Tab-separated table of C-alpha atoms in Angstrom:
chain	number	residue	atom	x	y	z
A	1	LEU	CA	-166.272	169.205	-58.324
A	2	GLN	CA	-165.727	170.120	-61.788
A	3	MET	CA	-167.865	169.906	-64.326
A	4	SER	CA	-167.691	168.040	-67.829
A	5	SER	CA	-166.794	170.150	-70.278
A	6	HIS	CA	-168.696	168.169	-72.790
A	7	ALA	CA	-173.015	168.713	-72.506
A	8	GLU	CA	-174.748	165.213	-72.754
A	9	PRO	CA	-175.914	163.848	-76.333
A	10	GLU	CA	-179.897	164.464	-76.692
A	11	VAL	CA	-180.662	160.813	-77.810
A	12	LEU	CA	-178.438	157.249	-76.607
A	13	LEU	CA	-178.385	154.615	-79.110
A	14	GLU	CA	-177.053	151.472	-78.049
A	15	LYS	CA	-177.352	147.288	-78.239
A	16	VAL	CA	-178.861	145.169	-75.417
A	17	GLY	CA	-177.939	142.218	-77.064
A	18	ARG	CA	-180.114	141.940	-80.117
A	19	THR	CA	-182.113	145.025	-79.009
A	20	GLY	CA	-181.520	148.038	-79.668
A	21	VAL	CA	-182.227	150.666	-77.430
A	22	ILE	CA	-183.336	154.512	-77.758
A	23	THR	CA	-183.235	157.238	-75.674
A	24	MET	CA	-184.332	160.382	-75.226
A	25	ASN	CA	-182.060	162.392	-73.138
A	26	ARG	CA	-183.785	165.613	-72.476
A	27	PRO	CA	-184.759	165.113	-69.167
A	28	LYS	CA	-184.981	169.447	-68.273
A	29	VAL	CA	-186.916	169.712	-70.876
A	30	LEU	CA	-189.246	166.933	-71.000
A	31	ASN	CA	-187.427	164.858	-73.538
A	32	ALA	CA	-188.533	167.693	-76.363
A	33	LEU	CA	-187.953	166.342	-79.693
A	34	ASN	CA	-185.281	168.427	-81.576
A	35	LEU	CA	-183.819	167.955	-84.870
A	36	THR	CA	-180.920	167.017	-83.642
A	37	MET	CA	-182.503	164.497	-82.834
A	38	ILE	CA	-185.255	163.462	-85.159
A	39	ARG	CA	-181.499	163.784	-87.023
A	40	GLN	CA	-179.821	160.827	-85.036
A	41	ILE	CA	-182.757	158.495	-84.258
A	42	TYR	CA	-183.795	157.755	-88.164
A	43	PRO	CA	-180.521	156.508	-89.748
A	44	GLN	CA	-179.822	154.313	-86.284
A	45	LEU	CA	-183.502	153.138	-87.160
A	46	LYS	CA	-182.814	152.548	-90.531
A	47	LYS	CA	-179.874	150.827	-89.776
A	48	TRP	CA	-181.141	148.720	-87.212
A	49	GLU	CA	-184.516	147.311	-89.106
A	50	SER	CA	-181.547	146.074	-92.577
A	51	ASP	CA	-179.283	144.428	-89.985
A	52	ASN	CA	-179.696	141.055	-89.191
A	53	GLU	CA	-177.573	141.970	-84.971
A	54	THR	CA	-180.297	143.332	-84.465
A	55	ASP	CA	-183.827	141.183	-83.495
A	56	ILE	CA	-186.372	144.623	-81.466
A	57	VAL	CA	-185.826	148.141	-80.837
A	58	ILE	CA	-187.039	149.672	-77.838
A	59	ILE	CA	-188.124	153.496	-77.084
A	60	LYS	CA	-188.371	155.645	-73.970
A	61	GLY	CA	-187.113	158.390	-71.979
A	62	ALA	CA	-184.588	159.484	-69.639
A	63	GLY	CA	-185.591	161.212	-66.436
A	64	ASP	CA	-188.519	160.246	-63.707
A	65	LYS	CA	-191.263	162.250	-65.721
A	66	ALA	CA	-191.403	161.810	-69.629
A	67	PHE	CA	-191.201	160.015	-72.680
A	68	CYS	CA	-191.473	162.907	-74.917
A	69	ALA	CA	-193.794	165.761	-74.146
A	70	GLY	CA	-193.463	166.632	-77.907
A	71	GLY	CA	-191.341	168.557	-80.602
A	72	ASP	CA	-189.430	171.517	-80.044
A	73	ILE	CA	-192.528	173.857	-81.544
A	74	ARG	CA	-190.302	177.484	-79.953
A	75	ALA	CA	-187.698	176.956	-82.521
A	76	VAL	CA	-189.838	176.056	-85.366
A	77	THR	CA	-192.061	179.307	-85.131
A	78	GLU	CA	-188.608	180.875	-84.331
A	79	ALA	CA	-187.528	179.861	-87.492
A	80	GLY	CA	-190.965	180.798	-89.094
A	81	LYS	CA	-190.409	184.092	-87.596
A	82	VAL	CA	-187.495	184.778	-90.278
A	83	GLY	CA	-187.742	182.759	-93.117
A	84	ASP	CA	-185.422	179.911	-92.169
A	85	SER	CA	-185.602	176.181	-93.417
A	86	LEU	CA	-186.800	174.398	-90.182
A	87	ALA	CA	-189.853	175.628	-90.445
A	88	GLN	CA	-189.889	172.816	-93.467
A	89	ASP	CA	-186.944	170.299	-92.095
A	90	PHE	CA	-188.271	170.343	-88.972
A	91	PHE	CA	-191.628	168.640	-90.552
A	92	ARG	CA	-190.321	166.648	-93.340
A	93	GLU	CA	-187.919	165.480	-91.209
A	94	GLU	CA	-189.654	164.679	-88.230
A	95	TYR	CA	-192.903	162.907	-90.681
A	96	ILE	CA	-190.745	160.709	-92.078
A	97	LEU	CA	-189.291	159.379	-88.947
A	98	ASN	CA	-193.898	158.361	-88.055
A	99	ASN	CA	-193.557	156.820	-91.385
A	100	ALA	CA	-190.224	154.840	-90.567
A	101	ILE	CA	-192.434	153.873	-87.749
A	102	GLY	CA	-195.514	153.095	-88.944
A	103	SER	CA	-194.448	150.700	-91.788
A	104	TYR	CA	-190.575	149.471	-89.660
A	105	ARG	CA	-189.646	146.032	-89.935
A	106	LYS	CA	-189.493	144.491	-86.440
A	107	PRO	CA	-191.039	145.325	-83.049
A	108	TYR	CA	-190.414	149.064	-81.949
A	109	ILE	CA	-191.473	148.803	-78.141
A	110	ALA	CA	-191.853	152.752	-76.911
A	111	LEU	CA	-191.943	152.830	-72.671
A	112	ILE	CA	-194.677	155.941	-72.411
A	113	ASP	CA	-193.601	156.014	-69.390
A	114	GLY	CA	-194.224	159.210	-68.647
A	115	ILE	CA	-195.801	162.519	-70.188
A	116	THR	CA	-196.295	161.300	-74.339
A	117	MET	CA	-197.305	164.638	-76.296
A	118	GLY	CA	-197.867	165.658	-80.087
A	119	GLY	CA	-194.421	164.757	-81.411
A	120	GLY	CA	-193.971	162.341	-78.567
A	121	VAL	CA	-197.416	160.792	-79.934
A	122	GLY	CA	-195.429	159.964	-82.824
A	123	LEU	CA	-192.670	158.190	-81.960
A	124	SER	CA	-195.090	156.338	-80.237
A	125	VAL	CA	-198.694	155.179	-81.544
A	126	HIS	CA	-197.446	154.496	-85.336
A	127	GLY	CA	-194.938	151.372	-83.097
A	128	LEU	CA	-195.495	148.242	-83.192
A	129	PHE	CA	-196.176	147.824	-79.313
A	130	ARG	CA	-196.969	151.004	-76.461
A	131	VAL	CA	-197.160	150.271	-73.342
A	132	ALA	CA	-198.295	152.812	-70.866
A	133	THR	CA	-197.780	152.711	-66.627
A	134	GLU	CA	-200.067	154.881	-64.104
A	135	LYS	CA	-197.507	157.583	-64.874
A	136	THR	CA	-198.246	157.995	-68.341
A	137	LEU	CA	-200.219	160.719	-69.870
A	138	PHE	CA	-201.021	161.537	-72.767
A	139	ALA	CA	-202.390	164.218	-74.999
A	140	MET	CA	-202.484	165.787	-78.538
A	141	PRO	CA	-202.864	169.782	-77.107
A	142	GLU	CA	-202.357	171.154	-80.212
A	143	THR	CA	-205.322	173.131	-80.999
A	144	ALA	CA	-203.991	175.288	-77.919
A	145	ILE	CA	-201.299	177.026	-80.283
A	146	GLY	CA	-202.980	177.641	-83.365
A	147	LEU	CA	-201.484	173.753	-84.721
A	148	PHE	CA	-203.359	170.072	-85.221
A	149	PRO	CA	-202.096	167.105	-84.390
A	150	ASP	CA	-199.728	166.291	-86.469
A	151	VAL	CA	-197.678	163.235	-86.768
A	152	GLY	CA	-200.265	161.192	-87.722
A	153	GLY	CA	-202.953	162.129	-86.075
A	154	GLY	CA	-205.563	162.039	-88.788
A	155	TYR	CA	-204.449	158.648	-88.773
A	156	PHE	CA	-204.524	157.645	-85.802
A	157	LEU	CA	-206.933	159.153	-84.055
A	158	PRO	CA	-210.787	158.513	-86.496
A	159	ARG	CA	-209.084	154.675	-85.568
A	160	LEU	CA	-209.889	155.048	-82.034
A	161	GLN	CA	-213.513	154.178	-80.903
A	162	GLY	CA	-216.362	155.770	-81.806
A	163	LYS	CA	-215.888	159.745	-82.010
A	164	LEU	CA	-213.024	159.506	-78.969
A	165	GLY	CA	-210.246	160.585	-81.486
A	166	LEU	CA	-212.142	163.824	-82.891
A	167	PHE	CA	-212.680	164.639	-78.992
A	168	LEU	CA	-208.970	164.322	-78.224
A	169	ALA	CA	-208.226	166.131	-80.715
A	170	LEU	CA	-210.335	168.705	-80.911
A	171	THR	CA	-209.623	169.751	-76.867
A	172	GLY	CA	-206.853	168.364	-76.160
A	173	PHE	CA	-207.560	165.723	-73.705
A	174	ARG	CA	-205.776	164.521	-71.124
A	175	LEU	CA	-205.553	160.496	-71.164
A	176	LYS	CA	-203.783	159.443	-67.960
A	177	GLY	CA	-202.617	155.822	-66.801
A	178	ARG	CA	-204.424	153.062	-68.112
A	179	ASP	CA	-207.430	155.312	-70.038
A	180	VAL	CA	-204.420	155.444	-72.106
A	181	GLN	CA	-204.786	152.236	-72.758
A	182	ARG	CA	-208.895	151.600	-72.687
A	183	ALA	CA	-208.864	153.974	-75.479
A	184	GLY	CA	-206.945	152.223	-77.822
A	185	VAL	CA	-203.140	154.351	-77.485
A	186	ALA	CA	-201.549	151.950	-74.983
A	187	THR	CA	-201.810	148.377	-76.893
A	188	HIS	CA	-200.420	147.447	-72.842
A	189	PHE	CA	-200.841	148.780	-69.621
A	190	VAL	CA	-197.842	147.710	-66.352
A	191	GLU	CA	-197.159	149.112	-63.296
A	192	SER	CA	-194.139	151.541	-63.752
A	193	LYS	CA	-192.141	149.359	-61.381
A	194	LYS	CA	-192.319	146.466	-63.586
A	195	VAL	CA	-191.009	148.204	-66.261
A	196	PRO	CA	-187.535	146.577	-66.551
A	197	LEU	CA	-189.154	143.521	-65.749
A	198	LEU	CA	-191.094	144.121	-68.592
A	199	VAL	CA	-187.935	145.215	-71.039
A	200	LEU	CA	-186.294	141.746	-70.053
A	201	ILE	CA	-189.621	139.588	-70.833
A	202	SER	CA	-189.514	141.310	-74.693
A	203	LEU	CA	-185.521	140.839	-74.904
A	204	CYS	CA	-186.126	136.732	-74.347
A	205	SER	CA	-189.312	136.618	-75.785
A	206	VAL	CA	-189.898	139.634	-78.321
A	207	PHE	CA	-193.650	139.968	-76.731
A	208	LYS	CA	-194.498	136.544	-78.890
A	209	ASP	CA	-197.998	135.660	-77.759
A	210	TYR	CA	-197.028	137.795	-74.755
A	211	GLN	CA	-199.808	139.592	-73.709
A	212	PRO	CA	-201.040	139.309	-69.888
A	213	PHE	CA	-201.295	142.985	-69.228
A	214	ILE	CA	-204.021	143.680	-72.065
A	215	TYR	CA	-206.802	144.642	-70.079
A	216	PHE	CA	-210.540	145.272	-71.630
A	217	GLN	CA	-212.782	148.139	-70.172
A	218	SER	CA	-214.395	150.394	-71.629
A	219	LEU	CA	-214.004	153.916	-71.164
A	220	VAL	CA	-216.280	155.639	-69.014
A	221	LEU	CA	-216.085	158.843	-72.133
A	222	LEU	CA	-216.996	156.773	-74.560
A	223	ASN	CA	-220.764	158.064	-73.655
A	224	PRO	CA	-220.605	161.346	-73.796
A	225	VAL	CA	-217.787	161.564	-76.899
A	226	ARG	CA	-221.144	160.839	-79.047
A	227	LEU	CA	-221.724	164.704	-78.694
A	228	PHE	CA	-218.890	164.867	-80.585
A	229	SER	CA	-220.616	163.087	-83.863
A	230	ALA	CA	-221.353	166.531	-86.064
A	231	SER	CA	-219.969	166.831	-89.634
A	232	SER	CA	-219.031	170.126	-88.870
A	233	VAL	CA	-217.189	172.472	-85.386
A	234	GLU	CA	-220.351	174.525	-85.438
A	235	GLY	CA	-222.539	171.908	-84.897
A	236	ILE	CA	-220.115	170.098	-82.227
A	237	VAL	CA	-220.759	173.149	-80.083
A	238	LYS	CA	-224.614	173.408	-80.901
A	239	ASN	CA	-224.850	169.648	-79.380
A	240	LEU	CA	-222.598	170.469	-76.400
A	241	LYS	CA	-225.295	173.107	-75.639
A	242	THR	CA	-228.264	171.132	-76.166
A	243	ASP	CA	-226.446	168.527	-74.476
A	244	GLY	CA	-225.561	171.094	-71.094
A	245	SER	CA	-223.955	168.283	-68.707
A	246	GLU	CA	-221.140	168.865	-66.603
A	247	PHE	CA	-218.936	167.287	-69.202
A	248	ALA	CA	-220.001	168.751	-72.387
A	249	LYS	CA	-219.697	172.597	-70.824
A	250	LYS	CA	-216.847	171.350	-69.513
A	251	GLN	CA	-215.944	170.477	-73.448
A	252	THR	CA	-217.681	173.741	-75.043
A	253	GLU	CA	-215.067	176.331	-72.365
A	254	THR	CA	-212.198	174.088	-73.852
A	255	LEU	CA	-213.019	174.355	-77.030
A	256	SER	CA	-214.096	178.550	-76.991
A	257	LYS	CA	-209.750	178.698	-75.774
A	258	MET	CA	-209.174	177.037	-79.320
A	259	SER	CA	-207.856	178.888	-82.437
A	260	PRO	CA	-211.337	178.784	-84.139
A	261	THR	CA	-208.916	178.006	-87.509
A	262	SER	CA	-207.111	174.741	-86.054
A	263	LEU	CA	-210.315	173.618	-85.066
A	264	LYS	CA	-212.060	173.422	-88.819
A	265	ILE	CA	-208.792	171.711	-89.819
A	266	THR	CA	-208.206	169.320	-87.467
A	267	LEU	CA	-212.020	168.010	-87.875
A	268	LYS	CA	-211.808	168.649	-91.512
A	269	GLN	CA	-208.042	166.075	-90.839
A	270	LEU	CA	-209.020	163.730	-89.149
A	271	GLN	CA	-212.447	162.916	-92.038
A	272	ALA	CA	-209.977	162.669	-94.519
A	273	GLY	CA	-207.302	160.770	-92.186
A	274	ALA	CA	-210.410	157.876	-91.398
A	275	ALA	CA	-209.988	156.979	-95.343
A	276	LEU	CA	-205.829	157.420	-95.728
A	277	SER	CA	-202.837	155.321	-95.623
A	278	LEU	CA	-200.685	157.228	-93.072
A	279	GLN	CA	-198.426	157.817	-95.554
A	280	ASP	CA	-200.710	159.959	-97.903
A	281	VAL	CA	-201.861	161.207	-94.618
A	282	LEU	CA	-198.167	162.494	-93.629
A	283	VAL	CA	-198.528	163.967	-96.807
A	284	MET	CA	-202.021	165.915	-96.458
A	285	GLU	CA	-200.459	167.001	-92.733
A	286	TYR	CA	-197.126	167.950	-94.092
A	287	ARG	CA	-199.651	170.589	-96.377
A	288	LEU	CA	-201.324	171.604	-93.107
A	289	SER	CA	-197.896	172.013	-91.053
A	290	GLN	CA	-197.338	175.141	-93.913
A	291	ALA	CA	-200.227	176.328	-94.345
A	292	CYS	CA	-200.183	176.838	-90.093
A	293	MET	CA	-197.006	178.311	-90.790
A	294	ARG	CA	-197.871	180.744	-93.492
A	295	GLY	CA	-200.848	182.025	-91.388
A	296	CYS	CA	-200.818	183.639	-88.074
A	297	ASP	CA	-202.177	181.963	-85.252
A	298	PHE	CA	-199.911	179.069	-84.625
A	299	TYR	CA	-196.932	182.530	-83.992
A	300	GLU	CA	-200.031	183.530	-81.381
A	301	GLY	CA	-200.728	180.270	-79.618
A	302	VAL	CA	-196.846	179.765	-78.702
A	303	ARG	CA	-195.989	183.548	-78.141
A	304	ALA	CA	-199.850	183.020	-75.301
A	305	VAL	CA	-198.641	179.094	-74.128
A	306	LEU	CA	-195.728	178.830	-74.980
A	307	VAL	CA	-193.136	181.880	-74.416
A	308	ASP	CA	-194.969	185.047	-73.153
A	309	LYS	CA	-197.088	182.353	-71.109
A	310	ASP	CA	-200.246	184.922	-70.095
A	311	GLN	CA	-202.479	181.373	-71.818
A	312	ASN	CA	-204.510	184.469	-73.460
A	313	PRO	CA	-203.771	184.112	-77.481
A	314	LYS	CA	-205.681	186.274	-79.886
A	315	TRP	CA	-207.049	184.112	-82.517
A	316	ASN	CA	-208.058	185.558	-85.843
A	317	PRO	CA	-210.371	185.192	-87.485
A	318	SER	CA	-211.172	185.273	-84.239
A	319	THR	CA	-215.194	183.341	-83.826
A	320	LEU	CA	-215.641	179.620	-85.940
A	321	GLU	CA	-218.494	181.273	-88.036
A	322	GLU	CA	-215.428	183.409	-89.244
A	323	VAL	CA	-213.087	180.833	-90.628
A	324	SER	CA	-215.311	180.704	-94.529
A	325	ASN	CA	-215.008	176.945	-95.717
A	326	GLN	CA	-212.229	178.221	-98.524
A	327	MET	CA	-210.009	178.813	-95.771
A	328	VAL	CA	-209.890	175.666	-94.899
A	329	GLU	CA	-209.344	173.947	-97.868
A	330	GLN	CA	-206.872	176.386	-98.997
A	331	CYS	CA	-205.077	175.068	-96.147
A	332	PHE	CA	-204.682	171.019	-98.311
A	333	SER	CA	-204.114	172.551	-101.237
A	334	SER	CA	-200.873	170.901	-102.786
A	335	LEU	CA	-197.335	172.384	-102.717
A	336	GLY	CA	-195.866	171.035	-105.512
A	337	GLU	CA	-192.395	169.864	-106.179
A	338	LYS	CA	-192.492	171.214	-102.459
A	339	ASP	CA	-194.824	168.433	-101.357
A	340	LEU	CA	-193.191	165.378	-99.042
A	341	THR	CA	-192.196	162.761	-100.375
A	342	LEU	CA	-192.203	159.272	-98.798
């Protein structure tokens, strides 16, 4: 059998009737998002937004495992080590794309039928409709790699019920299946095998008042998550230790493995983001992304989790107490003419 010489395109862009369909097409790497893909998706979205032949946009992932498991972070840290501009370009263009989705003037439907994390959340959560299935696995796991829940996490996370967003942001906790909708991350829930039918319905009616899958039920999580009501990360850890329940013990252990700098940046990011527009959040997050590129925890986290996979990062500073308010503040400072402009 002769192998075809041309590589599969990383993104498929097609028109089905009056619907634009975007398919992330790197199933072997769980449709991880790279700069090439961003540079294909963004102009196409803009074109569909302004043309009269397109009513609605659907975005989905190829294969049966993932919508999009995140950004191609490894390439970004490799670039950062050698001063390559990808370290700026990736975040800048990704955030511009997130903003385009958040302000899209036509219905944008993300079929998050599988793993949806980090960069994949940025391609879905800011859109009008997010359809979860029993295969959906949602997380913002960035504190484990010395980063922070970016792609507009500072906007959508503090707007979830109670302290749920902060809990998800600090711990990287994974929501599965229907819980993704209960949490408000997804707007609809449907069985995976019915997704083709759902697409058909959306093509006909653009979801006009069509919400048969909305299902209000509070998450079991919401009660214990109140332990995350504190004005500092140390305060949250203290609450968890005082509580002493199984849930609290587990979260204390999880937090102890995360980058102390990331935890503190993330808390401040969500506190600030609660009162900001998505655009202003993305400007703030771009500053934070560049602070992470200047620091050491992001490189060390990627090494420990994605490269060597020893799961044993040596964070610097290694304790919460050593991360001063001044260190955190610095990460939020303006980049002058290098700031993100939207």
